[in-house]
Amino acid sequence: MNQIVEEDDQDSVTIAIDNDGVPDAMSEDDEVESSYSFDFFAKNDLIKLHESSDEYSIVRTGFFSGIEENSRKKIKILAIHKTFNSSFSAKVKAKNFQILAKAVARKCCGDANIKYAWYSASKVEICEILKHGFSWYIKTAENQYCYRTSIYLFAAKFSSDSVLGSKVDETGVRHLLLCRVILGKQELVTGNCNDRFHPSSPEFDSGVDDLSAPRKYIIWSTYMNSHILPCYIISFGAPYEACIA
């Protein structure tokens, strides 16, 4: 199956190919040629992947594999960008992620439990994350700011959940972050966890909604800028009904 494969020994994040003949989720005829400008991503240390590249194909297929067939037909990918890690701060962040992964692996009997996961955000928030990292404050629907205690990401195979939480920009385009996440040892988290900003004990590194088949990953605010490494941004057009199907 075409899938995202972890490669830990590189300063920049890449994906490798494991082919066993799974077809693409959409045909090339379904791709959208758009005049949409992605200058705001180019200014934030991102490179646009070519549609013929292996990375583009794998990220695209992984995205659609988590979405029901009826909704796939309504979603049009406009672009996939990759973090380039050319700036000093980006290189340091990528290197620190590798060092931390090795430390968590030693703590967890050799397995840091690194997974790919989707994060739903607005274009503005994504650009802020790329520049400065995840913010300790979030804006509510009432345009008020409140303290963030945790970050929710969706497992790679549940991209449909991230689409549901995606936000349209001023031109009607939606964007999602595909990140690598150090999960380490997970604890079950149920109900409202707004009063917690760290694991229940040093034994744990992250939270999940289901220990046997997690759909949602919970990274506490104390770990959000060390345990999460943004890798790709997928930009797409989708009508409202495709996001709630």
Coordinates of N, CA and C in Angstrom, one line a residue:
M1 N 0.8 -1.2 0.0 CA 0.0 0.0 0.0 C 0.9 1.2 0.0
N2 N 0.5 2.3 -0.8 CA 1.1 3.5 -0.7 C 0.9 4.1 0.7
Q3 N 1.9 4.4 1.5 CA 1.7 4.9 2.8 C 2.8 5.8 3.2
I4 N 2.5 6.5 4.3 CA 3.5 7.4 4.8 C 4.4 6.6 5.7
V5 N 5.7 6.7 5.5 CA 6.7 5.9 6.3 C 7.6 6.8 7.0
E6 N 7.9 6.5 8.3 CA 8.8 7.4 9.1 C 10.2 7.2 8.7
E7 N 11.0 8.3 8.6 CA 12.4 8.2 8.4 C 13.0 9.1 9.4
D8 N 13.7 8.6 10.5 CA 14.1 9.4 11.6 C 15.5 10.0 11.5
D9 N 16.3 9.5 10.6 CA 17.7 10.0 10.6 C 18.0 11.0 9.6
Q10 N 17.1 12.0 9.4 CA 17.3 13.0 8.4 C 16.9 14.4 9.1
D11 N 17.7 15.4 8.7 CA 17.4 16.7 9.2 C 16.1 17.3 8.7
S12 N 15.7 17.0 7.5 CA 14.5 17.4 6.9 C 13.5 16.1 6.9
V13 N 12.3 16.4 7.0 CA 11.3 15.3 7.0 C 10.9 14.9 5.6
T14 N 11.0 13.6 5.3 CA 10.6 13.1 4.0 C 9.7 11.9 4.3
I15 N 9.2 11.4 3.2 CA 8.4 10.2 3.2 C 8.9 9.2 2.2
A16 N 8.8 8.0 2.5 CA 9.3 6.9 1.6 C 8.1 6.2 1.0
I17 N 8.4 5.3 0.0 CA 7.3 4.6 -0.7 C 7.3 3.2 -0.3
D18 N 6.2 2.7 -0.1 CA 6.0 1.2 0.1 C 4.9 0.8 -0.8
N19 N 5.2 0.3 -2.0 CA 4.2 0.1 -3.1 C 3.7 -1.3 -3.1
D20 N 2.4 -1.5 -3.1 CA 1.8 -2.8 -3.4 C 0.6 -2.7 -4.2
G21 N 0.5 -1.6 -5.0 CA -0.5 -1.5 -6.0 C -1.8 -0.9 -5.7
V22 N -1.9 -0.1 -4.6 CA -3.2 0.5 -4.3 C -3.3 1.7 -5.2
P23 N -4.4 1.8 -5.9 CA -4.6 2.9 -6.8 C -4.8 4.3 -6.1
D24 N -4.6 5.4 -6.9 CA -4.9 6.7 -6.3 C -6.3 6.8 -6.0
A25 N -6.6 7.7 -5.0 CA -8.0 7.9 -4.6 C -8.8 8.6 -5.6
M26 N -8.2 9.5 -6.4 CA -8.9 10.3 -7.4 C -8.0 10.2 -8.7
S27 N -8.7 10.3 -9.8 CA -8.0 10.4 -11.1 C -7.4 11.8 -11.3
E28 N -6.4 11.9 -12.2 CA -5.8 13.1 -12.5 C -6.8 14.1 -13.1
D29 N -7.9 13.6 -13.7 CA -8.9 14.5 -14.3 C -9.6 15.3 -13.2
D30 N -9.6 14.7 -11.9 CA -10.3 15.4 -10.9 C -9.5 16.5 -10.2
E31 N -8.2 16.6 -10.5 CA -7.3 17.6 -10.0 C -7.7 19.0 -10.5
V32 N -7.5 20.0 -9.7 CA -7.9 21.4 -10.1 C -6.7 22.2 -10.5
E33 N -6.8 22.8 -11.7 CA -5.8 23.8 -12.1 C -6.3 25.1 -11.5
S34 N -5.5 25.8 -10.7 CA -6.0 27.0 -10.1 C -5.0 28.1 -10.2
S35 N -5.5 29.3 -10.2 CA -4.7 30.5 -10.2 C -4.5 31.0 -8.8
Y36 N -5.0 30.2 -7.8 CA -4.8 30.6 -6.4 C -3.4 30.8 -6.0
S37 N -3.1 31.9 -5.4 CA -1.7 32.2 -5.0 C -1.3 31.6 -3.7
F38 N -0.2 31.0 -3.6 CA 0.3 30.4 -2.4 C 1.6 31.1 -1.9
D39 N 1.7 32.4 -2.2 CA 2.8 33.2 -1.8 C 3.0 33.2 -0.3
F40 N 1.9 33.1 0.4 CA 2.1 33.2 1.9 C 2.7 31.9 2.4
F41 N 2.6 30.8 1.7 CA 3.4 29.6 2.1 C 4.8 29.6 1.7
A42 N 5.1 30.2 0.5 CA 6.4 30.3 0.0 C 7.3 31.2 0.9
K43 N 6.6 32.1 1.5 CA 7.3 33.0 2.4 C 7.6 32.4 3.8
N44 N 7.0 31.2 4.0 CA 7.1 30.6 5.3 C 7.9 29.2 5.2
D45 N 8.9 29.2 4.4 CA 9.9 28.1 4.3 C 9.2 26.8 3.8
L46 N 8.3 26.9 2.8 CA 7.6 25.8 2.2 C 7.9 25.7 0.8
I47 N 8.0 24.5 0.3 CA 8.1 24.2 -1.2 C 6.9 23.5 -1.7
K48 N 6.4 23.8 -2.9 CA 5.3 23.2 -3.4 C 5.7 21.9 -4.1
L49 N 5.0 20.8 -3.8 CA 5.3 19.5 -4.4 C 4.7 19.4 -5.8
H50 N 5.5 18.9 -6.7 CA 4.9 18.7 -8.1 C 4.0 17.5 -8.1
E51 N 2.9 17.6 -8.9 CA 1.9 16.6 -8.9 C 2.4 15.2 -9.3
S52 N 3.5 15.2 -10.1 CA 4.1 13.9 -10.6 C 5.0 13.3 -9.6
S53 N 5.3 14.0 -8.5 CA 6.3 13.4 -7.5 C 5.7 12.3 -6.7
D54 N 6.6 11.5 -6.2 CA 6.1 10.4 -5.3 C 5.5 10.9 -4.0
E55 N 6.2 11.9 -3.4 CA 5.7 12.5 -2.2 C 4.2 13.0 -2.3
Y56 N 4.0 13.8 -3.4 CA 2.7 14.3 -3.7 C 1.7 13.1 -3.7
S57 N 2.0 12.1 -4.5 CA 1.1 11.0 -4.7 C 0.8 10.3 -3.3
I58 N 1.8 10.1 -2.5 CA 1.6 9.4 -1.2 C 0.7 10.2 -0.3
V59 N 1.0 11.5 -0.1 CA 0.3 12.4 0.7 C -1.2 12.5 0.3
R60 N -1.3 12.6 -1.0 CA -2.7 12.7 -1.7 C -3.5 11.4 -1.4
T61 N -2.9 10.3 -1.7 CA -3.5 9.0 -1.5 C -3.9 8.8 0.0
G62 N -2.9 9.1 0.9 CA -3.2 9.0 2.3 C -4.4 9.9 2.7
F63 N -4.4 11.1 2.2 CA -5.5 12.0 2.5 C -6.9 11.4 2.1
F64 N -7.0 11.0 0.9 CA -8.3 10.5 0.4 C -8.6 9.1 0.9
S65 N -7.7 8.3 1.4 CA -8.0 7.0 1.9 C -8.8 7.1 3.2
G66 N -8.7 8.2 3.9 CA -9.5 8.4 5.1 C -10.8 9.1 4.9
I67 N -11.3 9.3 3.7 CA -12.5 10.0 3.3 C -13.4 9.1 2.5
E68 N -14.7 9.1 2.9 CA -15.6 8.2 2.2 C -15.7 8.6 0.7
E69 N -16.0 7.6 -0.1 CA -16.0 7.8 -1.6 C -16.9 8.9 -2.1
N70 N -18.1 9.0 -1.5 CA -19.0 10.1 -2.0 C -18.4 11.5 -1.7
S71 N -17.7 11.6 -0.6 CA -17.1 12.9 -0.3 C -15.9 13.2 -1.1
R72 N -15.1 12.1 -1.4 CA -13.9 12.3 -2.2 C -14.2 13.0 -3.6
K73 N -15.3 12.7 -4.2 CA -15.6 13.2 -5.5 C -15.9 14.7 -5.4
K74 N -16.2 15.2 -4.2 CA -16.5 16.7 -4.1 C -15.3 17.5 -3.7
I75 N -14.2 16.8 -3.3 CA -13.0 17.5 -2.8 C -11.9 17.6 -3.9
K76 N -11.4 18.8 -4.1 CA -10.4 19.1 -5.2 C -9.1 19.6 -4.5
I77 N -8.1 18.8 -4.7 CA -6.8 19.2 -4.1 C -6.2 20.3 -5.0
L78 N -5.8 21.4 -4.4 CA -5.2 22.5 -5.1 C -3.7 22.5 -5.1
A79 N -3.1 22.1 -3.9 CA -1.7 22.0 -3.8 C -1.3 21.3 -2.6
I80 N -0.1 20.7 -2.6 CA 0.5 20.2 -1.4 C 1.9 20.8 -1.2
H81 N 2.1 21.4 0.0 CA 3.4 22.0 0.3 C 4.2 21.2 1.3
K82 N 5.5 21.3 1.3 CA 6.3 20.6 2.2 C 7.2 21.6 3.0
T83 N 7.4 21.3 4.3 CA 8.3 22.2 5.0 C 9.7 21.9 4.6
F84 N 10.4 23.0 4.3 CA 11.8 22.9 3.7 C 12.9 22.9 4.8
N85 N 12.6 23.5 5.9 CA 13.6 23.5 7.0 C 14.9 24.1 6.6
S86 N 14.8 25.2 5.9 CA 16.1 25.9 5.5 C 16.5 27.0 6.5
S87 N 15.6 27.5 7.3 CA 16.0 28.5 8.2 C 16.7 27.9 9.4
F88 N 17.4 28.7 10.1 CA 18.1 28.2 11.3 C 17.1 27.7 12.4
S89 N 16.1 28.4 12.6 CA 15.1 28.0 13.7 C 14.4 26.7 13.2
A90 N 14.1 26.5 11.9 CA 13.5 25.3 11.5 C 14.4 24.1 11.6
K91 N 15.7 24.3 11.3 CA 16.6 23.2 11.4 C 16.8 22.8 12.8
V92 N 16.8 23.8 13.7 CA 17.0 23.5 15.2 C 15.7 22.7 15.6
K93 N 14.5 23.1 15.2 CA 13.3 22.4 15.6 C 13.3 21.0 15.1
A94 N 13.7 20.8 13.9 CA 13.7 19.4 13.3 C 14.8 18.5 14.0
K95 N 15.9 19.1 14.4 CA 17.0 18.4 15.1 C 16.5 18.1 16.5
N96 N 15.9 19.0 17.2 CA 15.4 18.8 18.5 C 14.3 17.7 18.5
F97 N 13.5 17.6 17.5 CA 12.5 16.6 17.4 C 13.1 15.2 17.4
Q98 N 14.2 15.1 16.6 CA 14.9 13.8 16.5 C 15.5 13.4 17.8
I99 N 16.1 14.4 18.5 CA 16.8 14.1 19.8 C 15.7 13.7 20.8
L100 N 14.6 14.4 20.8 CA 13.5 14.1 21.8 C 12.9 12.7 21.5
A101 N 12.8 12.4 20.2 CA 12.3 11.1 19.8 C 13.2 10.0 20.3
K102 N 14.5 10.1 20.3 CA 15.4 9.1 20.8 C 15.3 9.0 22.3
A103 N 15.1 10.2 23.0 CA 14.9 10.2 24.5 C 13.6 9.5 24.9
V104 N 12.5 9.7 24.2 CA 11.3 9.1 24.5 C 11.3 7.6 24.2
A105 N 12.1 7.2 23.1 CA 12.2 5.8 22.8 C 12.9 5.1 23.9
R106 N 14.0 5.7 24.5 CA 14.7 5.1 25.6 C 13.8 4.9 26.8
K107 N 12.9 5.9 27.0 CA 12.0 5.8 28.1 C 10.9 4.7 27.9
C108 N 10.5 4.5 26.6 CA 9.4 3.6 26.3 C 9.9 2.3 25.7
C109 N 11.0 1.8 26.2 CA 11.5 0.5 25.8 C 11.8 0.4 24.3
G110 N 12.3 1.5 23.7 CA 12.8 1.5 22.4 C 11.9 2.0 21.3
D111 N 10.6 2.4 21.7 CA 9.6 2.8 20.7 C 9.1 4.2 21.1
A112 N 9.4 5.2 20.3 CA 8.9 6.6 20.6 C 7.4 6.7 20.2
N113 N 6.9 5.8 19.4 CA 5.6 5.8 18.9 C 5.3 7.0 18.1
I114 N 6.1 7.2 17.1 CA 5.9 8.4 16.2 C 4.9 8.1 15.1
K115 N 3.9 9.0 15.0 CA 2.8 8.8 14.0 C 2.6 10.1 13.2
Y116 N 2.1 9.9 12.0 CA 1.6 11.1 11.3 C 0.2 11.4 11.7
A117 N -0.2 12.7 11.8 CA -1.5 13.1 12.2 C -1.9 14.4 11.6
W118 N -3.2 14.6 11.4 CA -3.7 15.8 10.8 C -4.1 16.8 11.8
Y119 N -3.9 18.1 11.5 CA -4.3 19.2 12.4 C -5.1 20.2 11.6
S120 N -6.3 20.5 12.0 CA -7.2 21.4 11.3 C -6.9 22.8 11.8
A121 N -6.7 23.8 10.9 CA -6.5 25.1 11.3 C -6.8 26.1 10.1
S122 N -6.9 27.3 10.4 CA -7.1 28.4 9.4 C -5.7 28.6 8.7
K123 N -5.8 29.3 7.6 CA -4.5 29.6 6.9 C -3.7 30.5 7.8
V124 N -4.3 31.5 8.5 CA -3.6 32.4 9.3 C -2.9 31.6 10.4
E125 N -3.6 30.7 11.1 CA -3.0 30.0 12.2 C -1.8 29.1 11.7
I126 N -2.0 28.5 10.5 CA -0.9 27.6 10.0 C 0.3 28.4 9.7
C127 N 0.2 29.6 9.2 CA 1.3 30.5 8.9 C 2.0 30.9 10.3
E128 N 1.2 31.1 11.3 CA 1.7 31.5 12.6 C 2.5 30.3 13.2
I129 N 1.9 29.1 13.0 CA 2.6 27.9 13.5 C 3.9 27.7 12.9
L130 N 4.0 27.9 11.6 CA 5.2 27.7 10.8 C 6.3 28.8 11.3
K131 N 5.8 30.0 11.6 CA 6.7 31.0 12.0 C 7.2 30.9 13.5
H132 N 6.2 30.7 14.3 CA 6.5 30.8 15.8 C 6.1 29.6 16.6
G133 N 5.6 28.5 16.0 CA 5.1 27.4 16.7 C 3.7 27.5 17.2
F134 N 3.2 26.5 17.9 CA 1.8 26.5 18.3 C 1.6 27.5 19.5
S135 N 0.6 28.3 19.4 CA 0.3 29.3 20.4 C -0.3 28.8 21.7
W136 N 0.0 29.4 22.8 CA -0.7 29.0 24.0 C -2.1 29.6 24.1
Y137 N -2.4 30.4 23.2 CA -3.8 31.0 23.2 C -4.5 30.7 21.9
I138 N -5.8 30.6 22.0 CA -6.7 30.3 20.8 C -7.8 31.3 20.9
K139 N -8.3 31.7 19.6 CA -9.4 32.6 19.5 C -10.7 31.8 19.5
T140 N -11.7 32.2 20.3 CA -13.0 31.6 20.3 C -13.9 32.1 19.2
A141 N -15.1 31.5 19.1 CA -16.0 32.0 18.1 C -16.5 33.4 18.4
E142 N -16.3 33.9 19.6 CA -16.7 35.2 20.0 C -15.6 36.2 19.9
N143 N -14.5 35.8 19.2 CA -13.3 36.6 19.0 C -12.6 37.0 20.3
Q144 N -12.8 36.1 21.3 CA -12.1 36.2 22.5 C -10.9 35.2 22.6
Y145 N -9.9 35.5 23.3 CA -8.7 34.6 23.4 C -8.8 33.9 24.8
C146 N -8.5 32.6 24.7 CA -8.5 31.8 25.9 C -7.3 30.9 25.9
Y147 N -6.9 30.5 27.1 CA -5.7 29.7 27.3 C -5.9 28.3 26.8
R148 N -4.9 27.8 26.0 CA -5.0 26.5 25.4 C -4.3 25.5 26.3
T149 N -5.0 24.4 26.7 CA -4.4 23.4 27.5 C -3.9 22.2 26.8
S150 N -4.4 22.0 25.5 CA -4.0 20.8 24.8 C -4.3 21.1 23.3
I151 N -3.7 20.2 22.5 CA -4.0 20.2 21.0 C -4.5 18.9 20.6
Y152 N -5.5 18.9 19.7 CA -6.1 17.7 19.2 C -5.7 17.5 17.8
L153 N -5.2 16.3 17.5 CA -4.8 15.9 16.1 C -5.6 14.6 15.8
F154 N -5.8 14.4 14.5 CA -6.5 13.2 14.1 C -5.5 12.2 13.4
A155 N -5.7 10.9 13.8 CA -4.9 9.9 13.2 C -4.9 9.9 11.7
A156 N -3.8 9.5 11.1 CA -3.6 9.7 9.6 C -4.8 9.1 8.8
K157 N -5.3 8.0 9.3 CA -6.4 7.3 8.5 C -7.8 7.9 8.8
F158 N -7.8 9.0 9.6 CA -9.1 9.6 9.9 C -9.0 11.1 9.4
S159 N -8.6 11.3 8.1 CA -8.5 12.6 7.6 C -9.9 13.3 7.5
S160 N -10.9 12.4 7.4 CA -12.3 13.0 7.3 C -12.6 13.9 8.5
D161 N -12.1 13.5 9.7 CA -12.4 14.3 10.9 C -11.7 15.6 10.8
S162 N -10.5 15.6 10.2 CA -9.8 16.9 10.1 C -10.4 17.8 9.1
V163 N -11.0 17.2 8.0 CA -11.7 18.0 7.0 C -12.9 18.7 7.6
L164 N -13.6 17.9 8.5 CA -14.7 18.5 9.2 C -14.4 19.7 10.0
G165 N -13.2 19.7 10.6 CA -12.8 20.8 11.4 C -12.0 21.9 10.7
S166 N -11.8 21.7 9.3 CA -11.1 22.7 8.6 C -11.8 24.0 8.4
K167 N -11.1 25.1 8.1 CA -11.7 26.4 8.0 C -11.4 27.0 6.6
V168 N -12.3 27.6 6.0 CA -12.1 28.2 4.7 C -11.4 29.6 4.9
D169 N -10.5 29.9 3.9 CA -9.9 31.2 3.9 C -10.7 32.2 3.1
E170 N -10.2 33.3 2.9 CA -11.0 34.4 2.2 C -11.4 34.1 0.8
T171 N -10.8 33.0 0.2 CA -11.1 32.6 -1.2 C -11.9 31.3 -1.2
G172 N -12.2 30.8 -0.1 CA -13.0 29.5 0.0 C -12.1 28.3 0.0
V173 N -10.8 28.4 0.1 CA -9.9 27.3 0.2 C -9.6 26.8 1.6
R174 N -9.5 25.5 1.8 CA -9.2 25.0 3.1 C -7.8 24.4 3.2
H175 N -7.2 24.4 4.4 CA -5.9 23.9 4.5 C -5.8 23.0 5.7
L176 N -5.0 21.9 5.6 CA -4.7 21.0 6.8 C -3.2 20.8 6.9
L177 N -2.8 20.7 8.2 CA -1.4 20.4 8.4 C -1.2 18.9 8.7
L178 N -0.3 18.3 8.0 CA 0.1 16.9 8.3 C 1.4 16.9 9.1
C179 N 1.3 16.4 10.3 CA 2.5 16.5 11.2 C 3.0 15.1 11.6
R180 N 4.2 15.1 12.1 CA 4.7 13.9 12.8 C 4.6 14.2 14.3
V181 N 4.1 13.2 15.0 CA 3.8 13.4 16.4 C 4.5 12.4 17.2
I182 N 5.2 12.8 18.3 CA 5.8 11.8 19.2 C 4.7 11.5 20.3
L183 N 4.2 10.3 20.2 CA 3.1 10.0 21.1 C 3.6 9.2 22.4
G184 N 4.7 8.5 22.3 CA 5.3 7.8 23.5 C 4.2 6.9 24.1
K185 N 4.2 6.9 25.4 CA 3.2 6.1 26.1 C 1.9 6.9 26.2
Q186 N 0.8 6.3 25.8 CA -0.5 7.0 25.7 C -1.4 6.7 26.9
E187 N -2.2 7.6 27.3 CA -3.2 7.4 28.4 C -4.6 7.7 27.8
L188 N -5.6 7.0 28.3 CA -6.9 7.3 27.8 C -7.4 8.6 28.5
V189 N -8.0 9.4 27.6 CA -8.5 10.7 28.1 C -10.0 10.7 27.7
T190 N -10.9 10.9 28.6 CA -12.3 11.0 28.3 C -12.9 12.3 28.9
G191 N -13.9 12.7 28.3 CA -14.6 13.9 28.8 C -13.8 15.2 28.5
N192 N -14.1 16.2 29.3 CA -13.4 17.5 29.1 C -12.1 17.6 29.8
C193 N -11.0 17.9 29.1 CA -9.7 18.0 29.7 C -9.2 19.4 29.7
N194 N -10.1 20.4 29.7 CA -9.6 21.8 29.7 C -8.9 22.3 30.9
D195 N -9.0 21.5 32.0 CA -8.4 21.9 33.2 C -7.0 21.2 33.4
R196 N -6.5 20.5 32.3 CA -5.2 19.9 32.4 C -4.4 20.4 31.3
F197 N -3.1 20.6 31.6 CA -2.2 21.0 30.5 C -0.9 20.1 30.5
H198 N -1.0 19.0 31.1 CA 0.1 18.0 31.1 C -0.4 16.6 31.4
P199 N 0.3 15.6 31.1 CA -0.1 14.2 31.4 C -0.5 14.0 32.9
S200 N -1.2 13.0 33.2 CA -1.6 12.7 34.6 C -0.5 12.3 35.4
S201 N 0.6 11.8 34.8 CA 1.8 11.4 35.5 C 3.0 11.4 34.5
P202 N 4.2 11.4 35.0 CA 5.4 11.4 34.1 C 5.5 10.1 33.3
E203 N 4.7 9.1 33.7 CA 4.7 7.8 32.9 C 4.2 8.0 31.5
F204 N 3.3 9.0 31.3 CA 2.6 9.2 30.0 C 3.2 10.4 29.2
D205 N 3.0 10.3 27.9 CA 3.5 11.3 27.0 C 2.4 12.0 26.2
S206 N 1.3 11.3 26.0 CA 0.2 11.9 25.2 C -1.1 11.2 25.7
G207 N -2.2 11.7 25.1 CA -3.5 11.2 25.4 C -4.2 10.7 24.1
V208 N -5.1 9.8 24.2 CA -5.9 9.3 23.1 C -7.4 9.1 23.5
D209 N -8.3 9.0 22.6 CA -9.7 8.8 22.9 C -10.0 7.3 23.0
D210 N -9.1 6.5 22.5 CA -9.3 5.0 22.5 C -7.9 4.4 22.5
L211 N -7.6 3.6 23.5 CA -6.2 3.0 23.6 C -6.0 1.9 22.5
S212 N -7.0 1.2 22.1 CA -6.9 0.1 21.1 C -7.0 0.6 19.7
A213 N -7.8 1.6 19.4 CA -7.9 2.1 18.1 C -8.1 3.6 18.1
P214 N -7.0 4.4 18.4 CA -7.2 5.8 18.6 C -7.6 6.5 17.3
R215 N -8.5 7.4 17.5 CA -8.9 8.3 16.4 C -8.4 9.7 16.6
K216 N -8.3 10.1 17.8 CA -7.9 11.4 18.2 C -6.7 11.4 19.1
Y217 N -5.6 12.1 18.8 CA -4.4 12.3 19.7 C -4.5 13.6 20.4
I218 N -4.1 13.5 21.7 CA -4.1 14.7 22.5 C -2.7 15.0 23.0
I219 N -2.2 16.2 22.6 CA -0.9 16.6 23.0 C -1.0 17.8 23.9
W220 N -0.5 17.6 25.1 CA -0.7 18.7 26.1 C 0.1 19.9 25.8
S221 N -0.3 21.1 26.2 CA 0.3 22.3 25.8 C 1.8 22.4 26.2
T222 N 2.1 21.7 27.3 CA 3.5 21.7 27.7 C 4.4 21.0 26.7
Y223 N 3.8 20.2 25.8 CA 4.6 19.4 24.9 C 4.4 19.8 23.4
M224 N 3.5 20.7 23.2 CA 3.0 21.0 21.8 C 4.1 21.4 20.9
N225 N 5.1 22.2 21.3 CA 6.1 22.6 20.4 C 7.4 21.8 20.5
S226 N 7.3 20.7 21.1 CA 8.4 19.7 21.1 C 8.0 18.4 20.5
H227 N 6.8 18.0 20.7 CA 6.3 16.7 20.3 C 5.6 16.7 18.9
I228 N 5.4 17.9 18.4 CA 4.7 18.0 17.1 C 5.6 18.7 16.1
L229 N 5.8 18.0 14.9 CA 6.6 18.6 13.9 C 5.8 18.7 12.6
P230 N 5.4 19.9 12.2 CA 4.7 20.1 10.9 C 5.5 19.7 9.7
C231 N 4.9 18.9 8.8 CA 5.6 18.4 7.6 C 5.0 18.8 6.3
Y232 N 3.7 18.7 6.2 CA 3.1 19.0 4.9 C 1.8 19.9 5.1
I233 N 1.5 20.7 4.1 CA 0.2 21.4 4.1 C -0.6 21.0 2.9
I234 N -1.8 20.5 3.0 CA -2.6 20.1 1.9 C -3.7 21.2 1.8
S235 N -3.8 21.8 0.6 CA -4.8 22.8 0.3 C -5.8 22.3 -0.6
F236 N -7.1 22.5 -0.3 CA -8.1 21.9 -1.1 C -9.4 22.7 -1.1
G237 N -10.2 22.5 -2.1 CA -11.5 23.1 -2.2 C -12.6 22.0 -1.9
A238 N -13.5 22.3 -1.1 CA -14.6 21.4 -0.7 C -15.8 22.1 -0.4
P239 N -17.0 21.7 -0.9 CA -18.2 22.3 -0.5 C -18.6 21.9 0.9
Y240 N -19.5 22.7 1.5 CA -19.8 22.4 2.9 C -20.3 21.0 3.1
E241 N -21.1 20.5 2.2 CA -21.7 19.1 2.3 C -20.6 18.0 2.3
A242 N -19.5 18.3 1.6 CA -18.4 17.3 1.6 C -17.8 17.2 3.0
C243 N -17.8 18.3 3.7 CA -17.2 18.3 5.0 C -18.0 17.7 6.1
I244 N -19.3 17.5 5.9 CA -20.2 17.0 6.9 C -20.7 15.6 6.5
A245 N -20.3 15.1 5.3 CA -20.8 13.8 4.9 C -20.3 12.7 5.7

